[in-house]
mmCIF file of C-alpha atoms in Angstrom:
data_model
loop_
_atom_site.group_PDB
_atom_site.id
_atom_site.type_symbol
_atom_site.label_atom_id
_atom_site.label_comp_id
_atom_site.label_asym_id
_atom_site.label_seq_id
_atom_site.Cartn_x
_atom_site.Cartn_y
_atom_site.Cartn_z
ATOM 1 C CA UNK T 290 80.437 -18.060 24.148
ATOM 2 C CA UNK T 291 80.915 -20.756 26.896
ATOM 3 C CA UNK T 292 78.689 -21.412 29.851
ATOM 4 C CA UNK T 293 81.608 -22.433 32.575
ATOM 5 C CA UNK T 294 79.363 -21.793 35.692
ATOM 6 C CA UNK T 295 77.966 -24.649 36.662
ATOM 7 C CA UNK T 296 74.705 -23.426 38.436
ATOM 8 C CA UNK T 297 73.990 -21.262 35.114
ATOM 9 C CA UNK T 298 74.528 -24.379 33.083
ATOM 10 C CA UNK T 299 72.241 -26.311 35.108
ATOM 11 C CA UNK T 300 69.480 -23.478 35.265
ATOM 12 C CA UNK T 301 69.793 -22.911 31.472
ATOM 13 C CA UNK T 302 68.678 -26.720 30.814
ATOM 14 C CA UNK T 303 65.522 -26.834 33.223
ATOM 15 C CA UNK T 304 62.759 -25.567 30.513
ATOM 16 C CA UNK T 305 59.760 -27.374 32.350
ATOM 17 C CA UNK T 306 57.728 -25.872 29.051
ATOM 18 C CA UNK T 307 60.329 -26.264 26.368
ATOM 19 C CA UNK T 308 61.511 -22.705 24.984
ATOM 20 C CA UNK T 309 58.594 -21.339 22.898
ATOM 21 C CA UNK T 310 55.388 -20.827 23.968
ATOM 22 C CA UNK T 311 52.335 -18.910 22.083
ATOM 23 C CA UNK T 312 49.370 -17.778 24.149
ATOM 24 C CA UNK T 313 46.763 -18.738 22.210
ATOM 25 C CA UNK T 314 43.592 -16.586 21.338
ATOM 26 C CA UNK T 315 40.597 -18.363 21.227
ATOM 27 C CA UNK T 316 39.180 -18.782 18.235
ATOM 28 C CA UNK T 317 35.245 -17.986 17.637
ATOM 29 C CA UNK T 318 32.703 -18.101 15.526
ATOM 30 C CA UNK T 319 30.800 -15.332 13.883
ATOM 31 C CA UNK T 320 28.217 -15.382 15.790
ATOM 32 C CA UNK T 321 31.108 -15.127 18.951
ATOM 33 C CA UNK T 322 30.190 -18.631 20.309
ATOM 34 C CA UNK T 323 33.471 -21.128 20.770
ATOM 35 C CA UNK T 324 34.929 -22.548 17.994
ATOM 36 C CA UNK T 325 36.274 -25.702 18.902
ATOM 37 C CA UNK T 326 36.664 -27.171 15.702
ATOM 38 C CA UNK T 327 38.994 -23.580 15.119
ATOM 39 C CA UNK T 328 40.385 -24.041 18.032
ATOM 40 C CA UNK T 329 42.492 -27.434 17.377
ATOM 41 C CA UNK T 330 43.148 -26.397 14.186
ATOM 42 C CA UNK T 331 45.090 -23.388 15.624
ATOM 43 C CA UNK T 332 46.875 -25.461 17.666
ATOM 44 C CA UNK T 333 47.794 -27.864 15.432
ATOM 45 C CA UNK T 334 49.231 -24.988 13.167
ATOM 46 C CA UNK T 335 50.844 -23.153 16.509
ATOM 47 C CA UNK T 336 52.422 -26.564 16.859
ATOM 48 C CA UNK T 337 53.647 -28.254 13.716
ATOM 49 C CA UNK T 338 54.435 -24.988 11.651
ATOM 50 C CA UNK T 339 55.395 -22.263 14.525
ATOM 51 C CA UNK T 340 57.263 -25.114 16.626
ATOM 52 C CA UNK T 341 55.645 -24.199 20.138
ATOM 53 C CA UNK T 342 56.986 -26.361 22.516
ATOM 54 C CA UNK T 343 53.589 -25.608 25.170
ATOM 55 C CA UNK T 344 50.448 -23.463 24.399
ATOM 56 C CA UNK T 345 48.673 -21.585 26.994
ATOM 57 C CA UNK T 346 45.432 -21.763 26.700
ATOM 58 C CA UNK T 347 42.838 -19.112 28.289
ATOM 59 C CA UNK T 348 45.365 -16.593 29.298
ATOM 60 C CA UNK T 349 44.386 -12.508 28.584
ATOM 61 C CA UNK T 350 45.224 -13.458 24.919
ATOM 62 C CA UNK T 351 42.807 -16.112 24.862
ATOM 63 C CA UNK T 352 40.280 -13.610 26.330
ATOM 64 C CA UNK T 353 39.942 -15.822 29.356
ATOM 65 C CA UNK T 354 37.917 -12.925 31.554
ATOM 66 C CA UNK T 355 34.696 -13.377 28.303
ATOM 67 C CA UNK T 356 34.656 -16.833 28.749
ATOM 68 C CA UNK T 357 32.683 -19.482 30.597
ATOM 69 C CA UNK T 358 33.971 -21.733 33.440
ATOM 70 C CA UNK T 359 32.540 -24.451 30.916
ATOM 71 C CA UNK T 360 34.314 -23.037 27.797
ATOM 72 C CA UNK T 361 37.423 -22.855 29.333
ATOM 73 C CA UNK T 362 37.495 -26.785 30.442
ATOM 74 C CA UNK T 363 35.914 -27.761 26.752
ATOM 75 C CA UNK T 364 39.230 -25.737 25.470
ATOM 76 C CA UNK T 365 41.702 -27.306 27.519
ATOM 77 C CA UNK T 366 40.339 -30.691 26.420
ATOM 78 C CA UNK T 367 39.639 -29.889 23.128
ATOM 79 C CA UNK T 368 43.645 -28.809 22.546
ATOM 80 C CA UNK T 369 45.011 -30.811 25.177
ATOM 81 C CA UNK T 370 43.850 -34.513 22.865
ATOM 82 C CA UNK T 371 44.430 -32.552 19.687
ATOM 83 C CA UNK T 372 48.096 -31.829 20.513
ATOM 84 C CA UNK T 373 48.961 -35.473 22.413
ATOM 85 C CA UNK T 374 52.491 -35.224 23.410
ATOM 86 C CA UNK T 375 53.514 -33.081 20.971
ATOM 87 C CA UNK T 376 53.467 -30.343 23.015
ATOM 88 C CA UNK T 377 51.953 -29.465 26.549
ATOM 89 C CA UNK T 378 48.886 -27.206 27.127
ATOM 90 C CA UNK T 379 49.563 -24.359 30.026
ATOM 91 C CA UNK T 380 45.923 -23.386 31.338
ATOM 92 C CA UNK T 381 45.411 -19.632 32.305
ATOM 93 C CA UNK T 382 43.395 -20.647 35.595
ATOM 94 C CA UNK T 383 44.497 -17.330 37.579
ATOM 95 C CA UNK T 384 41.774 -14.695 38.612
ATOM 96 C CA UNK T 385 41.401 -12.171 41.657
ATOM 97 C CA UNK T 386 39.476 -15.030 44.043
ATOM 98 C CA UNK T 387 41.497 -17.322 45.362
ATOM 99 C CA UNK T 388 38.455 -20.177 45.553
ATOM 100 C CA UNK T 389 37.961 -19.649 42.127
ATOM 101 C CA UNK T 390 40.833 -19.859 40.663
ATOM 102 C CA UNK T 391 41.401 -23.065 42.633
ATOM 103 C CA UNK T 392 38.199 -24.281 41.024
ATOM 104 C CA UNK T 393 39.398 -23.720 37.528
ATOM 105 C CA UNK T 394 42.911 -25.162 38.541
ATOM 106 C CA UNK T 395 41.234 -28.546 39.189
ATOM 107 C CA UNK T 396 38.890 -28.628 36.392
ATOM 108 C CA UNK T 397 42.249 -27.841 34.257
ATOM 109 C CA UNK T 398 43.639 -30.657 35.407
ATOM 110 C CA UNK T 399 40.678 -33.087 34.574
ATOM 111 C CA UNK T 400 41.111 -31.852 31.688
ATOM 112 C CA UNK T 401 43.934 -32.964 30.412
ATOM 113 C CA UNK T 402 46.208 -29.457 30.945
ATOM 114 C CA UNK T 403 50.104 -29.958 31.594
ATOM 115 C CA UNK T 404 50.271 -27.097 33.729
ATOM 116 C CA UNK T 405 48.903 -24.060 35.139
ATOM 117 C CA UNK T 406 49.494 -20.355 34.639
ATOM 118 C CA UNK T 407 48.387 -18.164 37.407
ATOM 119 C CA UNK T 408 48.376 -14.309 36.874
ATOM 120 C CA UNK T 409 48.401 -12.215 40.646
ATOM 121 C CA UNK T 410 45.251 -11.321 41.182
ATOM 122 C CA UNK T 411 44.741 -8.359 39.603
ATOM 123 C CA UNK T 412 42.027 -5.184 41.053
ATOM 124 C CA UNK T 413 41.904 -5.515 44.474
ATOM 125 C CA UNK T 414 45.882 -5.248 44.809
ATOM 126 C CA UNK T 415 46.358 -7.974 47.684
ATOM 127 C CA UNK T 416 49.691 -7.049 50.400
ATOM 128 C CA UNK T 417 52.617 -9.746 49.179
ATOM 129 C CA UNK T 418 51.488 -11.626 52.388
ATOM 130 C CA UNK T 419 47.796 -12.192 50.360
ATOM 131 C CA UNK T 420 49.780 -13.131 46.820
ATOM 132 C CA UNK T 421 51.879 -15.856 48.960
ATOM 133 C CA UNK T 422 48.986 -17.316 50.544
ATOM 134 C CA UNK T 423 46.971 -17.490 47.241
ATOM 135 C CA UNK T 424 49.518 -18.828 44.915
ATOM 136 C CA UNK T 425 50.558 -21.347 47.211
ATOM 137 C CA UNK T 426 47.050 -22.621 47.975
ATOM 138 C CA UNK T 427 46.589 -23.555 44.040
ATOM 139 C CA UNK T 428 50.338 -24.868 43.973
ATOM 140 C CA UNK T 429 48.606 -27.099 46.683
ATOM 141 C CA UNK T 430 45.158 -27.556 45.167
ATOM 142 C CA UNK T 431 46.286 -29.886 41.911
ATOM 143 C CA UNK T 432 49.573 -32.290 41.052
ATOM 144 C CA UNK T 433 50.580 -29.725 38.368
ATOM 145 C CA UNK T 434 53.679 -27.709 37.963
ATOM 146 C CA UNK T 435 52.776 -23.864 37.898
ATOM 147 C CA UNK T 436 54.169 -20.990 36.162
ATOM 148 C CA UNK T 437 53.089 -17.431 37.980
ATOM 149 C CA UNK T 438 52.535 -14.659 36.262
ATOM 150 C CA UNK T 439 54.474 -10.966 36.885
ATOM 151 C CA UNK T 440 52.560 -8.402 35.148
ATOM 152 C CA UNK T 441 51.937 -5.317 37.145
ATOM 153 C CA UNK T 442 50.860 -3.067 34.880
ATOM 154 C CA UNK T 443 47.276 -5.081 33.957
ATOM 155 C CA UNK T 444 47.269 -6.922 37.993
ATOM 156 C CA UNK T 445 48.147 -3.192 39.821
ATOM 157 C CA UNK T 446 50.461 -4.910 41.999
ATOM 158 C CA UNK T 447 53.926 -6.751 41.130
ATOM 159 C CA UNK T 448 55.251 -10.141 42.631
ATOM 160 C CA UNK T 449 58.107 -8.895 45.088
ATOM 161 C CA UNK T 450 61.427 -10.527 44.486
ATOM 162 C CA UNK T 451 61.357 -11.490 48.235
ATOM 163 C CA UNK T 452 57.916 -13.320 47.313
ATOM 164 C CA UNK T 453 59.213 -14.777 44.306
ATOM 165 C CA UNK T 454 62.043 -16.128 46.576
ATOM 166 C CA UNK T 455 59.972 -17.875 49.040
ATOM 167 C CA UNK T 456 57.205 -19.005 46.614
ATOM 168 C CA UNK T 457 60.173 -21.018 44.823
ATOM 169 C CA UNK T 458 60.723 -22.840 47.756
ATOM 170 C CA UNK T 459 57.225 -24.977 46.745
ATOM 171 C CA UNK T 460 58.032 -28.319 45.180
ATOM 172 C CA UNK T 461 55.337 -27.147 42.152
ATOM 173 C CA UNK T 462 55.672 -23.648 41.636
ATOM 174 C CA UNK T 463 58.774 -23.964 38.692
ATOM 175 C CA UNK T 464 58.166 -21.086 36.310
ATOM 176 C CA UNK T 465 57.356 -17.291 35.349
ATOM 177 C CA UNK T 466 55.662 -15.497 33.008
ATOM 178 C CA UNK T 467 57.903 -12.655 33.236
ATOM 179 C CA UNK T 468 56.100 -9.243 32.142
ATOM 180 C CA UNK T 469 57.420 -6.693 34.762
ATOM 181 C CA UNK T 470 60.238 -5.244 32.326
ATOM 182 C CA UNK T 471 62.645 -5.025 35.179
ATOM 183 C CA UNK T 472 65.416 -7.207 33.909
ATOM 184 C CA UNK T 473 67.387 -6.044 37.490
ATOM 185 C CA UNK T 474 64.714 -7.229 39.593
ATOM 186 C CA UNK T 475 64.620 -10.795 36.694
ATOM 187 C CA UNK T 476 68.195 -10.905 37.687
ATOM 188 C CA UNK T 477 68.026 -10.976 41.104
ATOM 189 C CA UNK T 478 64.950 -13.570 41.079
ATOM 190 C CA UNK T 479 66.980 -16.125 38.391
ATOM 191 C CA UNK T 480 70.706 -15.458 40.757
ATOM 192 C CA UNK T 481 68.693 -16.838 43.890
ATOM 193 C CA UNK T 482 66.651 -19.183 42.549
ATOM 194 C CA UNK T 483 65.622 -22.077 39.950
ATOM 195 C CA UNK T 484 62.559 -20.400 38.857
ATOM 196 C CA UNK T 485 62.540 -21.260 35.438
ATOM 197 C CA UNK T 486 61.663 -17.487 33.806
ATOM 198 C CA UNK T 487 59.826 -16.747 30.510
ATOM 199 C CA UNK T 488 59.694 -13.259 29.102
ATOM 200 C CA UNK T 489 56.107 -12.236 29.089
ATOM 201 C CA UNK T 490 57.123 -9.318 26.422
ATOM 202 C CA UNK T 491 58.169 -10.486 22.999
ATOM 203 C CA UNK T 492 60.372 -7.853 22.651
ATOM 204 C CA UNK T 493 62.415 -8.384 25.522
ATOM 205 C CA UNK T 494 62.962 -12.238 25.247
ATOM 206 C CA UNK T 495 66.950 -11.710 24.020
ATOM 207 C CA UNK T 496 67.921 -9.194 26.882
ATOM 208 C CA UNK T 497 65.806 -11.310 29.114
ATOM 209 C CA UNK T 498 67.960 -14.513 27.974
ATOM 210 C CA UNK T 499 71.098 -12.640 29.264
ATOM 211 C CA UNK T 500 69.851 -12.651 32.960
ATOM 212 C CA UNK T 501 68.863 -16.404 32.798
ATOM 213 C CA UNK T 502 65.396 -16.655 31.236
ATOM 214 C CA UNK T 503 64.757 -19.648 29.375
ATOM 215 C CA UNK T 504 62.501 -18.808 26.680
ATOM 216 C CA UNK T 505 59.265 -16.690 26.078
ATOM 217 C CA UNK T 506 55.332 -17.230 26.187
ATOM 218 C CA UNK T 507 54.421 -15.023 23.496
ATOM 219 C CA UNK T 508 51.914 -13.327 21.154
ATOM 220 C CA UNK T 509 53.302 -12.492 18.213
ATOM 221 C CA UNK T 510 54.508 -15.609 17.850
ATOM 222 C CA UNK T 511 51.369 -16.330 16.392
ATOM 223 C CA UNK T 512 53.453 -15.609 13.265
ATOM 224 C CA UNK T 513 56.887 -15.306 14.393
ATOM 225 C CA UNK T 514 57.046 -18.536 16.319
ATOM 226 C CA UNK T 515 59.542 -20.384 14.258
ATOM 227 C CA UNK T 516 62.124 -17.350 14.335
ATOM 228 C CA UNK T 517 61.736 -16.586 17.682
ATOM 229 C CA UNK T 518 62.519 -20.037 18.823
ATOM 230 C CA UNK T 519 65.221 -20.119 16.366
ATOM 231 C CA UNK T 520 66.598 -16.825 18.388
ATOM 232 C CA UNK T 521 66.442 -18.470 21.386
ATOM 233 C CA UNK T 522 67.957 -21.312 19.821
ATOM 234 C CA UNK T 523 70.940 -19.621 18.442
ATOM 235 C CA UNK T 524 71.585 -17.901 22.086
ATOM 236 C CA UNK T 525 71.774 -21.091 23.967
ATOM 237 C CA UNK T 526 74.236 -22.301 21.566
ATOM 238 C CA UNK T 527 76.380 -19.572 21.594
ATOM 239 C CA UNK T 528 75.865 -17.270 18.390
ATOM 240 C CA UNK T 529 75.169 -14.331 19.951
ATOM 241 C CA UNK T 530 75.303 -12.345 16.239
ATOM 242 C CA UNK T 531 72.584 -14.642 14.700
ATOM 243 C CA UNK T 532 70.530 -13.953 17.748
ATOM 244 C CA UNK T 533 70.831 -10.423 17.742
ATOM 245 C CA UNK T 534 69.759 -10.530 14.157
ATOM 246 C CA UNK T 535 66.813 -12.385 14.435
ATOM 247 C CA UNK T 536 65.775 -10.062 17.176
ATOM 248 C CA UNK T 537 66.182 -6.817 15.262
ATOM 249 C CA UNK T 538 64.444 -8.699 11.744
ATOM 250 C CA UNK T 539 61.755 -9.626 14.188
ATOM 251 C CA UNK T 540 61.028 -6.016 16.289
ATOM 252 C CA UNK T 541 59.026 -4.495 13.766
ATOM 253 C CA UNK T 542 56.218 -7.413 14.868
ATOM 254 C CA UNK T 543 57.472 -8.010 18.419
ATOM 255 C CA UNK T 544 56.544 -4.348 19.187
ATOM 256 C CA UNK T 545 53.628 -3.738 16.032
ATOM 257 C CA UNK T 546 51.256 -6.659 17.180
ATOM 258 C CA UNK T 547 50.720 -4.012 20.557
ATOM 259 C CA UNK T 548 50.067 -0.768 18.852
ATOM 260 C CA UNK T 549 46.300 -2.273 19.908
ATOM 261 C CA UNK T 550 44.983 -4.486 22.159
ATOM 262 C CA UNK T 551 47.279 -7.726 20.773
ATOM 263 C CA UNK T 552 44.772 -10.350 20.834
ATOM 264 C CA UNK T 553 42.509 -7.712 18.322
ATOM 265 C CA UNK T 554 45.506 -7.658 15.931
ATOM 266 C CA UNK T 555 46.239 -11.795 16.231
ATOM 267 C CA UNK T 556 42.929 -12.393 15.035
ATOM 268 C CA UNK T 557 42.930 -10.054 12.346
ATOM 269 C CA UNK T 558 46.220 -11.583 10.899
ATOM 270 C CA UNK T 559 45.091 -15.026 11.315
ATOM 271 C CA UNK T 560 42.307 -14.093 9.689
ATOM 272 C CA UNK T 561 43.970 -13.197 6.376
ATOM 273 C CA UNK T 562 45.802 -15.962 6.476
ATOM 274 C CA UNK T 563 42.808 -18.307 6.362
ATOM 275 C CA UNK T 564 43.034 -19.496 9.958
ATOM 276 C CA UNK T 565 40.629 -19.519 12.538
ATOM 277 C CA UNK T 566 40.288 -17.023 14.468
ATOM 278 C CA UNK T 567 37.151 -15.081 14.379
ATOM 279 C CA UNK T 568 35.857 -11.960 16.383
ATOM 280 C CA UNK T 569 37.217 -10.653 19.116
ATOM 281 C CA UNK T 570 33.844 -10.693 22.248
ATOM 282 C CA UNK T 571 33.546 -7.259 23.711
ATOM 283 C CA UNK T 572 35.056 -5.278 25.173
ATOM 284 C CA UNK T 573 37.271 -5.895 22.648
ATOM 285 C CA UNK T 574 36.631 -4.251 19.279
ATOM 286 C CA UNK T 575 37.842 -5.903 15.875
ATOM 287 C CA UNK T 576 40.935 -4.299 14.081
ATOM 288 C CA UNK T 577 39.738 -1.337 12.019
ATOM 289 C CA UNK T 578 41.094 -1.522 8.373
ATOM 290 C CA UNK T 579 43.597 1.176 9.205
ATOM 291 C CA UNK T 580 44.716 -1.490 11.961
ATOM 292 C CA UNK T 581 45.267 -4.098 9.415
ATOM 293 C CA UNK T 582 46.665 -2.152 6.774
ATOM 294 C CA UNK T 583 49.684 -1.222 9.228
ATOM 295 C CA UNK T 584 49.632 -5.215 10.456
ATOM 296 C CA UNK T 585 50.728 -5.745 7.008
ATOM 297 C CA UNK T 586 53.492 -3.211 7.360
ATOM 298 C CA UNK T 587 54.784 -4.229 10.380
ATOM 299 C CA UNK T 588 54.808 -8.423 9.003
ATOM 300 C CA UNK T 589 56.253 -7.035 5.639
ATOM 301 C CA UNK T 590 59.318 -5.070 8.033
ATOM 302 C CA UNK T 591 59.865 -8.375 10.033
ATOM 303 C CA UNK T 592 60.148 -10.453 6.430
ATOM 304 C CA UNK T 593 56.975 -11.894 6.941
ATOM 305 C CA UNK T 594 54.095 -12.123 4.556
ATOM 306 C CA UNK T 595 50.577 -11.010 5.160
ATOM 307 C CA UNK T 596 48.170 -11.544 2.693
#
């Protein structure tokens, strides 16, 4: 396969985050205070032996809404020095107040955080008119590139493809988290734009490459990192048939790390492979042995080992 347009060749190389990214859980203790020590070790792993080109760090995975304004900027340091320039650290700063989430934007970047992830505000379902006006005053509160994050189904209300149009008009907003499952309305957004787009749904990152994404922030990639980005890998260079097979070897996990809650099933398979991870804080419940015991399946289906 050839890329001959010129606009698609250009979009395909602007990967302001590389083309794998893992959203990170946060890693705990057993008592449920922060495990920083965990934490770095993670990354390191998520890093050196997944190949994650950026982390984000206290997204929904990382169960950013249980933690403290003051955890969150200890974590983004904590990875951030860990990882050096080995890969760049995406901070989940977005919530439903606009002041907020400007707050934790800054304090991000103090940090030491590479960019910023900002989910629409999710509850109080603000018009497109409110989502414009709060996205852009974070693109204008910090000197960091932002990816926003399309997930109606957990924020109640999607990012319009009008709004995604206009909002990529700002010099720093460069990127989505993609997790809206409308690969017609992805289309539309990556033909008018140069939004660079992530899948936001494991499972859809090879379609999604077909309409001009550029790679996927995942959570099964926890395990399946190194695959995945070999997928992705074997797309942009052309072999379609390895790609395809990667994706079907890799379903059985892309779709199995969801049958809960995925951050509940991340930390139960990084826990039986000896890396930190912890319990999950409530509301979140831990995997039930049933949970695990069809964790293992899924890995084993994928070609991946669970101990």
């Amino acid at each position: 396969m050839t890329h001959d347009h010129p606009v698609a060749t250009e979009r395909a190389v602007s990967r302001p985050f590389g083309r794998l990214l893992t959203a990170m859980v946060t890693p705990f203790t057993a008592d449920g205070s922060l495990d920083l020590d965990g934490a770095v070790r993670l990354a390191n792993h998520l890093v050196d032996e997944q190949g994650n080109d950026a982390l984000v760090i206290n997204g929904t995975t990382g169960e950013s809404p249980t933690t403290t304004d003051a955890e969150k900027e200890s974590l983004i340091r904590a990875v951030a020095e860990a990882i050096g320039d080995r890969a760049k650290v995406v901070a989940g700063v977005g919530t439903n107040d606009t002041r907020h989430t400007i707050e934790l934007a800054t304090a991000a970047e103090k940090a030491g955080a590479h960019g910023l992830l900002v989910v629409t505000p999710y509850y109080n379902k603000p018009p497109q008119s409110g989502l414009v006006r709060h996205f852009t005053a974070v693109a204008d509160a910090t000197g960091l590139p932002i990816m926003l994050y399309d997930i109606p189904h957990r924020a109640g209300v999607p990012i319009a493809t009008e709004t995604l149009v206009g909002l990529a008009e700002h010099g720093r907003i460069v990127a989505v988290k993609d997790a809206k499952g409308d690969l017609t309305a992805t289309s539309w957004v990556t033909s008018r734009t140069e939004l660079a787009y992530y899948s936001g749904e494991d499972s859809l990152t090879l379609p999604a490459l077909a309409v001009g994404c550029v790679g996927v922030v995942g959570t099964s990639t926890h395990f399946t990192g190194a695959l995945t980005k070999r997928m992705i890998e074997a797309y942009d260079a052309g072999d379609t048939g390895t790609a395809l097979a990667l994706h079907r070897r890799l379903l059985p996990l892309f779709t199995g790390i969801f049958r809960t809650q995925g951050t509940i099933l991340v930390k139960a398979g990084l826990a039986a492979k000896g890396l930190p991870a912890g319990p999950v804080r409530p509301p979140l419940v831990d995997a039930t042995e049933d949970e695990i015991a069809q964790l293992r399946t899924d890995c084993a289906a994928a070609g991946l080992e669970l101990p």
